[in-house]
PDB file of C-alpha atoms in Angstrom:
ATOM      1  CA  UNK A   1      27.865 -23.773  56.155  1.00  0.00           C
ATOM      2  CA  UNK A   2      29.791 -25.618  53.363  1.00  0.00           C
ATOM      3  CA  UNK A   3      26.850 -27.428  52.549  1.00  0.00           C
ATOM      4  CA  UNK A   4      24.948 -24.398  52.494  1.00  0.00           C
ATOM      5  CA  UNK A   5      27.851 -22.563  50.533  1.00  0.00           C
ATOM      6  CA  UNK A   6      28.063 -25.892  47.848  1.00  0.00           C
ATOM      7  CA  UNK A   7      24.348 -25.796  47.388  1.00  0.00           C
ATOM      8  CA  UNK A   8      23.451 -22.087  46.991  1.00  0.00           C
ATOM      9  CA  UNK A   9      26.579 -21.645  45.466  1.00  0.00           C
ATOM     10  CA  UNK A  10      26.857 -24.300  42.777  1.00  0.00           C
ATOM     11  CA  UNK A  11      23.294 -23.600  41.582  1.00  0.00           C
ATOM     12  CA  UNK A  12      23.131 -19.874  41.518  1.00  0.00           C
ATOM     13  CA  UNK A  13      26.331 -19.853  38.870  1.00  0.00           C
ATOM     14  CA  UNK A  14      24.885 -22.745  37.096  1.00  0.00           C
ATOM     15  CA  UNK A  15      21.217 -21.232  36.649  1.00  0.00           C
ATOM     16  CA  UNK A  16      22.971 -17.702  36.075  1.00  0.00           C
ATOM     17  CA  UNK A  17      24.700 -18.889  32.979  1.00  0.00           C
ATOM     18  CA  UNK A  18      21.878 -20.340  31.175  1.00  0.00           C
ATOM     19  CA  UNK A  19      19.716 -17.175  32.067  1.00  0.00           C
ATOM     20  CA  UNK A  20      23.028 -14.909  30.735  1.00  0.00           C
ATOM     21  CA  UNK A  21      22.567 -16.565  27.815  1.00  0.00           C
ATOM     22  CA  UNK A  22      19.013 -16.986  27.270  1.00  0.00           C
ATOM     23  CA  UNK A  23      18.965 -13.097  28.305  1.00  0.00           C
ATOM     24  CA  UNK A  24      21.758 -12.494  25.780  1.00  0.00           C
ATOM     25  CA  UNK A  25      19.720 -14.872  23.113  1.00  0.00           C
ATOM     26  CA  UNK A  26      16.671 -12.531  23.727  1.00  0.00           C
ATOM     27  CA  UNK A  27      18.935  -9.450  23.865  1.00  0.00           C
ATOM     28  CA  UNK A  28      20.167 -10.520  20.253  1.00  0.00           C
ATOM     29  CA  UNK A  29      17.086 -11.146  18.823  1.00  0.00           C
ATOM     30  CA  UNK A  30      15.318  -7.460  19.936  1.00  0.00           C
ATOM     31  CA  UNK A  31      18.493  -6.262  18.405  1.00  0.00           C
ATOM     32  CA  UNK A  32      17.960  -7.815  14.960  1.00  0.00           C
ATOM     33  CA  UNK A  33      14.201  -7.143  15.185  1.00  0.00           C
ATOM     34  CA  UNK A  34      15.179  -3.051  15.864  1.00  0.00           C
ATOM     35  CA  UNK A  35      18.040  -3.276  12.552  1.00  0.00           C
ATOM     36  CA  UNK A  36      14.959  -4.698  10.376  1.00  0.00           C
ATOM     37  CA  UNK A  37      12.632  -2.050  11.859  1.00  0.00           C
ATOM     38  CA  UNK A  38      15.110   0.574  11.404  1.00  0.00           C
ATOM     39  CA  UNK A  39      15.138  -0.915   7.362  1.00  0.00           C
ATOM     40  CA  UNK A  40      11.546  -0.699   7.410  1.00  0.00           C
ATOM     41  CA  UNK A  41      11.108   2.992   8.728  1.00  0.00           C
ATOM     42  CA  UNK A  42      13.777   3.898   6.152  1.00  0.00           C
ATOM     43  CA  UNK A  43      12.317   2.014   3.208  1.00  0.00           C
ATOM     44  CA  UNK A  44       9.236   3.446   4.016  1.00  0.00           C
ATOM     45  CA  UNK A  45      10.597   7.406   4.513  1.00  0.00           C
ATOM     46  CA  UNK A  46      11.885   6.300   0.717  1.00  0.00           C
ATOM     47  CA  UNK A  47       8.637   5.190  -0.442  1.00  0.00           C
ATOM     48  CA  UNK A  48       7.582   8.111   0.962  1.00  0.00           C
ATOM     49  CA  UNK A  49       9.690  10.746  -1.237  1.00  0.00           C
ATOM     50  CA  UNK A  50       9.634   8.603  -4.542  1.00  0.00           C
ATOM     51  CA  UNK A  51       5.511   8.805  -3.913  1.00  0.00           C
ATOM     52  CA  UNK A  52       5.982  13.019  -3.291  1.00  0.00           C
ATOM     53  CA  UNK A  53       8.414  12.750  -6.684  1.00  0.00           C
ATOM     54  CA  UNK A  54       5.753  10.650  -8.483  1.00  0.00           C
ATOM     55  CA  UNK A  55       2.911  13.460  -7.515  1.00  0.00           C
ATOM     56  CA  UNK A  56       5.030  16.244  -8.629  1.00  0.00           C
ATOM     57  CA  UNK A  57       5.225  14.543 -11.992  1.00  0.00           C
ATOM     58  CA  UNK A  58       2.193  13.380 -12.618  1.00  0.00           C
ATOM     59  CA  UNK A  59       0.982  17.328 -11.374  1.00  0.00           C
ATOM     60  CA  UNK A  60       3.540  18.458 -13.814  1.00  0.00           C
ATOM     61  CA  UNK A  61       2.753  16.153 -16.850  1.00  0.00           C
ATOM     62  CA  UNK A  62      -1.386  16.640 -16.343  1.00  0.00           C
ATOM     63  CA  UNK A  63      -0.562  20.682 -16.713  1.00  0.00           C
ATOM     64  CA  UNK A  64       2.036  19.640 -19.676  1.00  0.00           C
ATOM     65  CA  UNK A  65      -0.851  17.901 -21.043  1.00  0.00           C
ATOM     66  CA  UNK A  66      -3.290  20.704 -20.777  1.00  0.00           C
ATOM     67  CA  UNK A  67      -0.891  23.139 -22.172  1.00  0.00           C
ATOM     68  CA  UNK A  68      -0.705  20.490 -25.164  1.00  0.00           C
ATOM     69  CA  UNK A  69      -4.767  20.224 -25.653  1.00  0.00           C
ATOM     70  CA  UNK A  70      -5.384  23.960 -25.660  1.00  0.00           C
ATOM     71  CA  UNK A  71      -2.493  24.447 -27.868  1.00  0.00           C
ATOM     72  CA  UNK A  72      -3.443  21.596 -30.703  1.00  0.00           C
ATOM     73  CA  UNK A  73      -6.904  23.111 -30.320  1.00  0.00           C
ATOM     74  CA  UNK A  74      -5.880  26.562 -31.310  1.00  0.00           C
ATOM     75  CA  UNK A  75      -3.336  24.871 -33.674  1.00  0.00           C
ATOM     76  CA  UNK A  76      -6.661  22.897 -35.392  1.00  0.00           C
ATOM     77  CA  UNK A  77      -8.718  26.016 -35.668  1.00  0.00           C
ATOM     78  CA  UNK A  78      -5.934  28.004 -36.946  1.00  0.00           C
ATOM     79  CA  UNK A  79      -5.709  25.102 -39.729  1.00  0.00           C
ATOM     80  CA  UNK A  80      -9.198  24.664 -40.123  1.00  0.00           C
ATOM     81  CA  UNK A  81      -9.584  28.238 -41.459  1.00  0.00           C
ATOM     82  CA  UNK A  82      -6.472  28.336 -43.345  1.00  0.00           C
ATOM     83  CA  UNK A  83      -7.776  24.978 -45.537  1.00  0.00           C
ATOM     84  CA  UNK A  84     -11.460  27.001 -45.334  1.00  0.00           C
ATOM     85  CA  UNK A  85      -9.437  29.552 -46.919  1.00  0.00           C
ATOM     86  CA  UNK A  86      -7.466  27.719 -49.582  1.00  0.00           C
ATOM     87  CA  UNK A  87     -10.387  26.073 -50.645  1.00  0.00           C
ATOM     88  CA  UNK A  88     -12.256  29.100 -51.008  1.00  0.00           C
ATOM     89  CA  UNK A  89      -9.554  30.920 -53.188  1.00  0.00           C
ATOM     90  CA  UNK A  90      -9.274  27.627 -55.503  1.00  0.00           C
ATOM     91  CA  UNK A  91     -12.934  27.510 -55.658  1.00  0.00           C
ATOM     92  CA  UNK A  92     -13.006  31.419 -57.347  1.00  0.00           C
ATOM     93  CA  UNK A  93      -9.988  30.837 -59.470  1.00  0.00           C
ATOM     94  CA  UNK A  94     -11.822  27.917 -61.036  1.00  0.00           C
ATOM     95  CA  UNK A  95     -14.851  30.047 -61.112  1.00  0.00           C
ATOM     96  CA  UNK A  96     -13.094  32.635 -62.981  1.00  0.00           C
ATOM     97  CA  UNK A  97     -11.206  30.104 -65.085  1.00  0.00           C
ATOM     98  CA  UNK A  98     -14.825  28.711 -66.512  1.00  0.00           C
ATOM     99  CA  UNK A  99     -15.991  32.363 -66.560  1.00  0.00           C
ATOM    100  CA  UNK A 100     -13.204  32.898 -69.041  1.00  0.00           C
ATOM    101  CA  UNK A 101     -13.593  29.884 -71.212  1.00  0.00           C
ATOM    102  CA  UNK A 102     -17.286  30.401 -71.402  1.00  0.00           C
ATOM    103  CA  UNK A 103     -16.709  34.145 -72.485  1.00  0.00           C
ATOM    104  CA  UNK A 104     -14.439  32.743 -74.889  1.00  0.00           C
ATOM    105  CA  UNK A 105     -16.757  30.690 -76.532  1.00  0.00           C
ATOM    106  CA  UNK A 106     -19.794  33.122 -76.066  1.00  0.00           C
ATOM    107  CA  UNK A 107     -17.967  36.223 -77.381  1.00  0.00           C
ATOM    108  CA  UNK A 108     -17.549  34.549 -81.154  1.00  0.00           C
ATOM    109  CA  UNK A 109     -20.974  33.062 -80.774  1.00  0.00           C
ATOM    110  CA  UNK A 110     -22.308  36.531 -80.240  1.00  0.00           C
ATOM    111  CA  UNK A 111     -19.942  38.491 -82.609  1.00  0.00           C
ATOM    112  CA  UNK A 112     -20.819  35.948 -85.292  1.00  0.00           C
ATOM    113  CA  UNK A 113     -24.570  36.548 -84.863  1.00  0.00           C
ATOM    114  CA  UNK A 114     -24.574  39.926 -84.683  1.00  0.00           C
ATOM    115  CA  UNK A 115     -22.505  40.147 -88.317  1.00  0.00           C
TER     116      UNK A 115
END
């Protein structure tokens, strides 16, 4: 029996403590390898909002930018016709400024001649 208790006794405590700590080893390392999954499922619930933040803005700036093309469209026409304009009324007052100096001219031609 001692010989029996020696031998499975000495070995059993001798091969448990390697496999306590190769257990422990392997124990450690599925711990680490949850903490960097845990990172990674975080990181990537970030990623996630800043990617729903970066939609809403780029939804927000593409209507900003259509509000900005239909308004420096109207803006253009509305200037278009106001130069259209301008250019019309400088066009008749230098109509009617040669209209006057060529009836000033004409009318002393004409009075002269008719004398």
């Amino acid at each position: 029996m001692s010989s029996k208790g020696k031998g499975g006794a000495a070995p059993g405590p001798a091969q448990g403590q390697p496999g306590k700590s190769k257990v422990q080893e392997v124990q450690q390392q599925v711990e680490e390898v949850q903490g960097i999954m845990q990172k990674n499922i975080e990181n990537l619930v970030k990623n996630v909002d800043n990617l729903s933040e970066l939609e809403g803005k780029t939804d927000e700036m593409r209507n900003g930018s259509l509000q900005f093309k239909k308004g420096a469209t109207s803006l253009k026409r509305k200037m278009w016709w106001r130069n259209l304009k301008l250019q019309i009324a400088i066009a008749l007052v230098v109509i009617l400024i040669i209209a006057v100096i060529v009836i000033a001219i004409v009318v002393p031609i004409v009075n002269k001649a008719n004398n």
